[in-house]
Coordinates of C-alpha atoms in Angstrom, one line a residue:
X179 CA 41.4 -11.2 27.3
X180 CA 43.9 -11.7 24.7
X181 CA 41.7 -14.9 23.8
X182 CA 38.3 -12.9 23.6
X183 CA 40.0 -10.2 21.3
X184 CA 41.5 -13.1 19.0
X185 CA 37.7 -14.2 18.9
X186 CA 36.5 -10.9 18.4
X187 CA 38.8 -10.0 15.6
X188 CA 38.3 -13.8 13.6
X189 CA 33.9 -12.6 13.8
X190 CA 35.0 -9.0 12.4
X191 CA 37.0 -10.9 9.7
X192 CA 34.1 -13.5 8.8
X193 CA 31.6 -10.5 8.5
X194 CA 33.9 -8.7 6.1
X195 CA 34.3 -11.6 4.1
X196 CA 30.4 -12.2 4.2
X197 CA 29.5 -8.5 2.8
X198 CA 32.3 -9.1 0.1
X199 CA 30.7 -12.4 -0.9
X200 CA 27.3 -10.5 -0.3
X201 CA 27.9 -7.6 -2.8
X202 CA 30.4 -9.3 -5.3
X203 CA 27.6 -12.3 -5.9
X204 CA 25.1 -9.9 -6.7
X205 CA 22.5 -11.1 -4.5
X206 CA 19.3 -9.0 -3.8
X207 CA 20.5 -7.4 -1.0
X208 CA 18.6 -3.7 -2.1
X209 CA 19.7 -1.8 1.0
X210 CA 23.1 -2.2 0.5
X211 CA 22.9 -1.2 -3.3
X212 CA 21.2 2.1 -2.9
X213 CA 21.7 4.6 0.2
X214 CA 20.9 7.9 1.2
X215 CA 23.3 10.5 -0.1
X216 CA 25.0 8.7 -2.6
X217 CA 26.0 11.7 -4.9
X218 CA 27.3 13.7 -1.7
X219 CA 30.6 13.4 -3.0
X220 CA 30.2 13.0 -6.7
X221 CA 27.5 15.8 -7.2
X222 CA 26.3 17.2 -3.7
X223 CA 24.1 19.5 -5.5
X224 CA 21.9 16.7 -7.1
X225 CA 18.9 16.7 -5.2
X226 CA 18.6 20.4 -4.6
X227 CA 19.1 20.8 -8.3
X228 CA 16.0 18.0 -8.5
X229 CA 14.1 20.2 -6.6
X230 CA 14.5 23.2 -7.8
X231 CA 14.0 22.1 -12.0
X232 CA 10.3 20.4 -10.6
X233 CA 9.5 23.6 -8.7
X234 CA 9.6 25.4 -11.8
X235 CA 7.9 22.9 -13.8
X236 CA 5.2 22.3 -11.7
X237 CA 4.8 26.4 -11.0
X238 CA 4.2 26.1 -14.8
X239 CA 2.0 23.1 -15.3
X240 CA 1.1 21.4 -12.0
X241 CA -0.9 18.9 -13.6
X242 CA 2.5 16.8 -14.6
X243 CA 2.9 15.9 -10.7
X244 CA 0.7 12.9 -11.1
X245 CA 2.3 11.7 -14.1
X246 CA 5.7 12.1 -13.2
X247 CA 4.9 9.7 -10.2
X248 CA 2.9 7.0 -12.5
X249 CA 6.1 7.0 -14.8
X250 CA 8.9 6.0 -12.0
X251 CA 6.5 3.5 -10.8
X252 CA 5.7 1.8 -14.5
X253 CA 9.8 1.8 -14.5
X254 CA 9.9 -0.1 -11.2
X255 CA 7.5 -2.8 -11.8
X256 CA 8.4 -3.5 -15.7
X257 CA 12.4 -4.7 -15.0
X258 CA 13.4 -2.7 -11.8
X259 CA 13.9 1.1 -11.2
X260 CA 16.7 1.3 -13.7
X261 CA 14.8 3.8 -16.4
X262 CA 13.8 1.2 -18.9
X263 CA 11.0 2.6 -19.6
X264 CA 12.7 6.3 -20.9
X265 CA 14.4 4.1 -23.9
X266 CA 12.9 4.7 -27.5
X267 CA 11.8 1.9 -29.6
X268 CA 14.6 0.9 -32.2
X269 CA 14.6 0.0 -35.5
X270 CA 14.8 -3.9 -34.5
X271 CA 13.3 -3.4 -31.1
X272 CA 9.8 -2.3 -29.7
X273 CA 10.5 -0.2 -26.0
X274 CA 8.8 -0.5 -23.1
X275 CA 7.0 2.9 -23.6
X276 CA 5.8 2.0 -26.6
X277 CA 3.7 -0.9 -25.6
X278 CA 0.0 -0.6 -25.8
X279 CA -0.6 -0.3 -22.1
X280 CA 1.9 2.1 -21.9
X281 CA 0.8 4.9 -24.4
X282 CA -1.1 7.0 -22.0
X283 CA 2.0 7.4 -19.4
X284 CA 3.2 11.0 -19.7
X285 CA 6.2 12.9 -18.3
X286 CA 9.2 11.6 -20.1
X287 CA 10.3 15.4 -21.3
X288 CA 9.9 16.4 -17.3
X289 CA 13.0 13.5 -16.8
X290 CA 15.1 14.7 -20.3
X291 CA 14.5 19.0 -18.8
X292 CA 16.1 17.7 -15.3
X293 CA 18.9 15.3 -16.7
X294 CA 19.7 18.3 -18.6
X295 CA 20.2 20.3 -15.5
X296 CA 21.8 17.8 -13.4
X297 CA 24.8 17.1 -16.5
X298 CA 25.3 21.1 -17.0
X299 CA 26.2 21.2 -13.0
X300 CA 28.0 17.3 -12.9
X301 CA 28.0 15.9 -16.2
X302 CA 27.5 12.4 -16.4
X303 CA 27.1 11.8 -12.6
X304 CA 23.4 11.7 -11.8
X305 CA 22.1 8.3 -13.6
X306 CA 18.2 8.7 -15.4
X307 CA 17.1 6.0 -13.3
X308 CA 17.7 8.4 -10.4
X309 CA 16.5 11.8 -11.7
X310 CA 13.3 9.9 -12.0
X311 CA 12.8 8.5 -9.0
X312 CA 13.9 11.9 -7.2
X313 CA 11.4 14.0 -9.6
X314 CA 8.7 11.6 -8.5
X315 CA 9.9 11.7 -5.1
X316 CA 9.7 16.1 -5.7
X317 CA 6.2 15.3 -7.1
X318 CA 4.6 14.4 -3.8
X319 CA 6.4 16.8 -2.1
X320 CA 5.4 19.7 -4.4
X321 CA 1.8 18.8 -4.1
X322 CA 2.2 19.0 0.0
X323 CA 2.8 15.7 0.6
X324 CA 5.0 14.0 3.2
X325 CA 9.1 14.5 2.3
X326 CA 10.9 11.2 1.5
X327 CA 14.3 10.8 2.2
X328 CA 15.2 8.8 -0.8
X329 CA 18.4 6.2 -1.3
X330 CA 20.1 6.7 -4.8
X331 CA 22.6 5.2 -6.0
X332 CA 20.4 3.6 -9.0
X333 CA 22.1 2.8 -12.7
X334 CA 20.0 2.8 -16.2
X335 CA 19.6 -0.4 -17.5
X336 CA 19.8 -1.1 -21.5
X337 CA 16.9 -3.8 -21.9
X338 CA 13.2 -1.9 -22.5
X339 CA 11.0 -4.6 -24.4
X340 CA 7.4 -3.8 -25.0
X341 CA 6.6 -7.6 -24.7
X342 CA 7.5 -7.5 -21.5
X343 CA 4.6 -4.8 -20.5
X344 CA 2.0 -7.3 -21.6
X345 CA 3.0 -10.5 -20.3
X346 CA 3.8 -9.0 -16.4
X347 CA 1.4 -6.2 -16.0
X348 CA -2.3 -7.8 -15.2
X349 CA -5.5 -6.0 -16.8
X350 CA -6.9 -2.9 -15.1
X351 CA -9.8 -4.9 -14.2
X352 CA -7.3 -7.5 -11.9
X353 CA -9.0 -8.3 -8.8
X354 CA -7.6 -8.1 -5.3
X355 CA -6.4 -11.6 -5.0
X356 CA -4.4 -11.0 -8.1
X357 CA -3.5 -7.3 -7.1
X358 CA -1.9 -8.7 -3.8
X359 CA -0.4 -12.0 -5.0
X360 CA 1.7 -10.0 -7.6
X361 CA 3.2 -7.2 -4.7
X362 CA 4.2 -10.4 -2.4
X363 CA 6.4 -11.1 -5.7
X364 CA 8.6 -8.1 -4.3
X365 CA 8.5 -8.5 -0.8
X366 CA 5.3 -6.0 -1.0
X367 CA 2.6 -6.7 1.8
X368 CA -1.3 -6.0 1.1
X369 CA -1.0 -3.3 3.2
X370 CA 1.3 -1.9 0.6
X371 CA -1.0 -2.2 -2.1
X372 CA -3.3 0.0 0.6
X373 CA -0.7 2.6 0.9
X374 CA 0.6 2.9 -2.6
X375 CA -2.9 2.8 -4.5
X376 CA -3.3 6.5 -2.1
X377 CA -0.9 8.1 -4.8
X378 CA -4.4 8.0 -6.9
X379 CA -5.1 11.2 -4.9
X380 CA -3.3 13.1 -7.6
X381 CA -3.2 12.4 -11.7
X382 CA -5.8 11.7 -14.1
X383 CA -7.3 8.4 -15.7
X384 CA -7.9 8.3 -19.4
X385 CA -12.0 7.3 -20.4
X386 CA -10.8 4.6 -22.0
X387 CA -9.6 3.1 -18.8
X388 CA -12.9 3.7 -16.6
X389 CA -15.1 3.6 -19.8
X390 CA -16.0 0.0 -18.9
X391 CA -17.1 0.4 -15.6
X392 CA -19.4 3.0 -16.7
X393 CA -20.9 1.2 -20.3
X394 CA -19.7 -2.2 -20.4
X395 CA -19.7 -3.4 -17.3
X396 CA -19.5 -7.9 -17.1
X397 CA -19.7 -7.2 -20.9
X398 CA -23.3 -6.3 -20.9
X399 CA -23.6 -3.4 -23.5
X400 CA -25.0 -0.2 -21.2
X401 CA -24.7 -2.0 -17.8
X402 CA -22.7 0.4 -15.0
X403 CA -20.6 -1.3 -12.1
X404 CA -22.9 -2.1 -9.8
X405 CA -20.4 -1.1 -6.9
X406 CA -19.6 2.5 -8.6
X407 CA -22.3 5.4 -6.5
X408 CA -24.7 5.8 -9.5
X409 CA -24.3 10.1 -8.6
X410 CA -21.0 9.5 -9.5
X411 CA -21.9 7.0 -12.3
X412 CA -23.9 9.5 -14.0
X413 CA -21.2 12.5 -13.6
X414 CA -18.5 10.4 -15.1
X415 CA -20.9 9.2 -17.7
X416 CA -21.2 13.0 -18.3
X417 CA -17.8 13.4 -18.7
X418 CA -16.7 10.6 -20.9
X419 CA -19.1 9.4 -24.0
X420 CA -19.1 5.8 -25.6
X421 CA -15.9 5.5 -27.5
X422 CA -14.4 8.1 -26.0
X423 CA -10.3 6.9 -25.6
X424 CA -9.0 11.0 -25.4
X425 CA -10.7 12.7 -22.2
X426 CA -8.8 12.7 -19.1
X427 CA -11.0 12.2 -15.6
X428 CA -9.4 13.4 -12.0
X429 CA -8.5 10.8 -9.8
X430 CA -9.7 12.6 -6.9
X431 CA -12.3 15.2 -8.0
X432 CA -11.9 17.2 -4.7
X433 CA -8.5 18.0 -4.9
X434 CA -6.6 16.6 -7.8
X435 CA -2.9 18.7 -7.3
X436 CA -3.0 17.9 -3.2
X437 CA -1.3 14.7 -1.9
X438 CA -3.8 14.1 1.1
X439 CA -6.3 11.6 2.1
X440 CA -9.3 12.2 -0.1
X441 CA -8.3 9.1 -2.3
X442 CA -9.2 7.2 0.9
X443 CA -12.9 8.6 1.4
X444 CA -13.8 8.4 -2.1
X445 CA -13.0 4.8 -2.3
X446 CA -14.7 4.3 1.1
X447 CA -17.7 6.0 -0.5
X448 CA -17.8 3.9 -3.4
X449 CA -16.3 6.8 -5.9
X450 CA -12.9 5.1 -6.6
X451 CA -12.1 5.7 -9.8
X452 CA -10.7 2.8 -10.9
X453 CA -12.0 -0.7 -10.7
X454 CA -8.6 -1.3 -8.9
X455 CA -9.5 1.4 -6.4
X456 CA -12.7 -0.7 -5.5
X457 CA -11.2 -3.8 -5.3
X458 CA -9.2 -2.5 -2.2
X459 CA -12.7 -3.1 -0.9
X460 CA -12.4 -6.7 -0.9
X461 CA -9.7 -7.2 1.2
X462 CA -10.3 -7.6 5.1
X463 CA -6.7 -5.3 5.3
X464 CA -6.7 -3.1 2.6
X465 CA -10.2 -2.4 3.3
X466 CA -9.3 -1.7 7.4
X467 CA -6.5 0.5 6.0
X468 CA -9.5 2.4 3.5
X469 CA -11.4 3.0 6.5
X470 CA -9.1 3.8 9.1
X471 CA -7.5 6.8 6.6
X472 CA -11.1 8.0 5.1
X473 CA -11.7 8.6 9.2
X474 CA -8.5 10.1 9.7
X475 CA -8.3 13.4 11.5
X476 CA -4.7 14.3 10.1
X477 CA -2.7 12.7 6.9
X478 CA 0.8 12.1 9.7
X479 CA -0.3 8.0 9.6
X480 CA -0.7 7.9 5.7
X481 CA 2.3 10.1 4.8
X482 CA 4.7 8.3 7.1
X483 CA 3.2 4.7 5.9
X484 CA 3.4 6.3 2.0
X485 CA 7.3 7.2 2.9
X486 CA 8.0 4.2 3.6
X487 CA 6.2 1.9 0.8
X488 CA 7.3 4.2 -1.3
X489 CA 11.3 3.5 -0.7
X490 CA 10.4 0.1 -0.7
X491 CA 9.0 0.5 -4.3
X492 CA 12.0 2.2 -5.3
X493 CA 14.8 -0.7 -4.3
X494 CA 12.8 -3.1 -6.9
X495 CA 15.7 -4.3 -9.4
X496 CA 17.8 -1.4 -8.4
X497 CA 21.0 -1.7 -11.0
X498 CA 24.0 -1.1 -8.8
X499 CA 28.1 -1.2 -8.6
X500 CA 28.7 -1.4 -12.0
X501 CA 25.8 -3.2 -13.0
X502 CA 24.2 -0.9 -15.2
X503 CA 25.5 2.5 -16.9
X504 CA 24.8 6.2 -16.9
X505 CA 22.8 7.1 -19.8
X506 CA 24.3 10.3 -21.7
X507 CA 20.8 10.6 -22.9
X508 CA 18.2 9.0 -21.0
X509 CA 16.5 7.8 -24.2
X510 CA 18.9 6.0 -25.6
X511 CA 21.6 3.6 -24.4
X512 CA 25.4 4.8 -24.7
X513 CA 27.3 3.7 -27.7
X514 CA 29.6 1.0 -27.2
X515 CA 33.4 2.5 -25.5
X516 CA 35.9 2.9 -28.6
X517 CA 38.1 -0.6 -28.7
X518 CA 41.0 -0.9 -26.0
X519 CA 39.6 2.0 -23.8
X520 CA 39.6 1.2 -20.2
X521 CA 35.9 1.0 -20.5
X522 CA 36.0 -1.3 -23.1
X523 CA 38.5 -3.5 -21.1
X524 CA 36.0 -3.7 -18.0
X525 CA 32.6 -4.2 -19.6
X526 CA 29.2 -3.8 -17.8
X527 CA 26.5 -6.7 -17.4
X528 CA 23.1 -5.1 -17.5
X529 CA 21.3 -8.6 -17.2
X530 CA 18.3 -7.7 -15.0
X531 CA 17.5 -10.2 -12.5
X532 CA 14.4 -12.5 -12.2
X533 CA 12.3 -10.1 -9.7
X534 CA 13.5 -7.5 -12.0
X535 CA 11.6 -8.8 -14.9
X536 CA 7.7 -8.9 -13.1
X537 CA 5.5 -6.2 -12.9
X538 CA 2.6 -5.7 -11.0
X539 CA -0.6 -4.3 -10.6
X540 CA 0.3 -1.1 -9.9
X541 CA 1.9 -0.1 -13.4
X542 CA -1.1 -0.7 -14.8
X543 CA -3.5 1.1 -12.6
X544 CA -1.6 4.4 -11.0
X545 CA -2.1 7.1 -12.0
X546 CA -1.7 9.0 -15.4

């Protein structure tokens, strides 16, 4: 016996040593970096504070649900969940939010009104990558979707580069090959892209973004996607002119505030929005996972599969343990700690890694 407990006690020692090596290399090990309840010491308030601020903001304009959710997950899939894209352009440097495929994403002053609540009750606790991803998190619950228990953890980053928007983020017109090779890149399955893309059943699109499907089609001046239902062709045309770059278009006509399954029947029915909504029709499983949720007699399947994607979207690039900072103001990196602080004696690396540098199809086609 004493020999097995020597044994048993040398394993317990090797794993130790393992998850030391594991987390002190700073290998991409996402579940150990972010966990449910990380503020319960430091801020146990956090999340009901979340909630509450987006209660009232949504009382007031529930229309910023859908953006709130398309901003955390432009942040994700442009250098990690680590609120790059909150940063402002500087005077020597062009920010994420700033890039061209980036001006109609909206909500920004949602994240700076519940920062500001979180630092009056536990200043300089909650990080901005966080209050974003728990506002969008609020956003689906707000608009009766499924409740997502959420890991945090999350620190802000300090790199936000518009050239980085445009060289990781394909076109809104990428097809599904494209669409699913680039969600593998994070360990994100086809059926993910399925699963994610059913956010589209809240937000707006701009005209400018479904214009060509409507007028431009293959580049033939006046020629309509082919695969759009010409009813719905003609109402859209109704709704957005030639040149028209302003106008915002629901998502999902029938119930654009209600996290629910409509998303799933319009595209089945030929009435995605987006040309990325019809490409899920390409696919022999994104298009099972279309049909099976347009059928579906209750949204328990969708919700608990969104849940789920949904966390897995929010571990991409996570900055953790020291890694990144907490951002005073979330747009705008904190000045540099005064010389010989303790601060300035232990410096943080906010080097994103590899992953954290792709983006994928989704930041360029969710919702506005």
């Amino acid at each position: 016996m004493a020999a097995a407990a020597a044994a048993a006690a040398a394993r317990a020692s090797l794993a130790v040593a393992v998850l030391l090596i594991i987390v002190s290399s700073g290998l991409p090990a996402a579940d150990a970096h972010v966990q449910i309840g990380a503020y319960n010491k430091t801020c146990p308030q956090a999340e009901d504070i979340v909630l509450r601020e987006m209660t009232a903001i949504l009382a007031r304009s529930p229309d910023l649900a859908g953006p709130v959710l398309r901003l955390f997950s432009v942040d994700c899939f442009v250098g990690g969940c680590e609120g790059s894209i909150l940063l402002n352009s500087t005077a020597d440097n062009t920010a994420e939010k700033d890039a061209p495929l980036n001006q109609g994403v909206r909500g920004y002053e949602v994240v700076d009104a519940v920062k500001a609540k979180l630092d009056a009750a536990c200043p300089g606790v909650v990080s901005c990558a966080d209050t974003l991803a728990l506002a969008a998190r609020d956003s689906i619950r707000l608009t009766k979707g499924p409740f997502i228990p959420l890991p945090t953890g999350r620190e802000d980053g300090n790199r936000s580069v518009a050239a980085d928007v445009a060289l990781n983020t394909p076109p809104p017109g990428a097809n599904i090959t494209d669409l699913i090779r680039q969600f593998a890149k994070f360990n994100l399955t086809a059926k993910d892209l399925a699963v994610l893309s059913g956010a589209h059943t809240i937000g707006k699109a701009r005209c400018s973004t479904v214009s060509p499907r409507l007028y431009d089609f293959g580049g033939r001046n006046g020629a309509a996607d082919p695969t759009l239902d010409a009813n719905y062709t003609a109402a859209l045309r109704g709704q957005c002119r030639p040149g028209d770059a302003a106008t915002l278009v629901d998502l999902d006509p029938e119930t654009p505030t209600t996290f629910d399954t409509d998303y799933y029947a319009l595209v089945a029915g030929r009435r995605g929005l987006l040309s990325t909504d019809a490409a899920l029709l390409l696919d022999a499983t994104t298009a099972a996972y279309v049909a099976r949720q347009a059928n579906a007699t209750s949204a328990d399947e969708f919700f608990a599969d969104f849940a789920a994607s949904f966390v897995k979207m929010s571990k991409i690039g996570t900055l953790t343990h020291h890694k990144g900072e907490i951002r005073q103001v979330c747009s705008k990196v904190n000045p540099p700690p005064p010389p010989g602080s303790s601060a300035a004696a232990s410096p943080r690396s906010y080097q994103l890694t590899a992953a954290g540098g792709l983006a994928v199809a989704l930041a360029a086609s969710l919702l506005l």
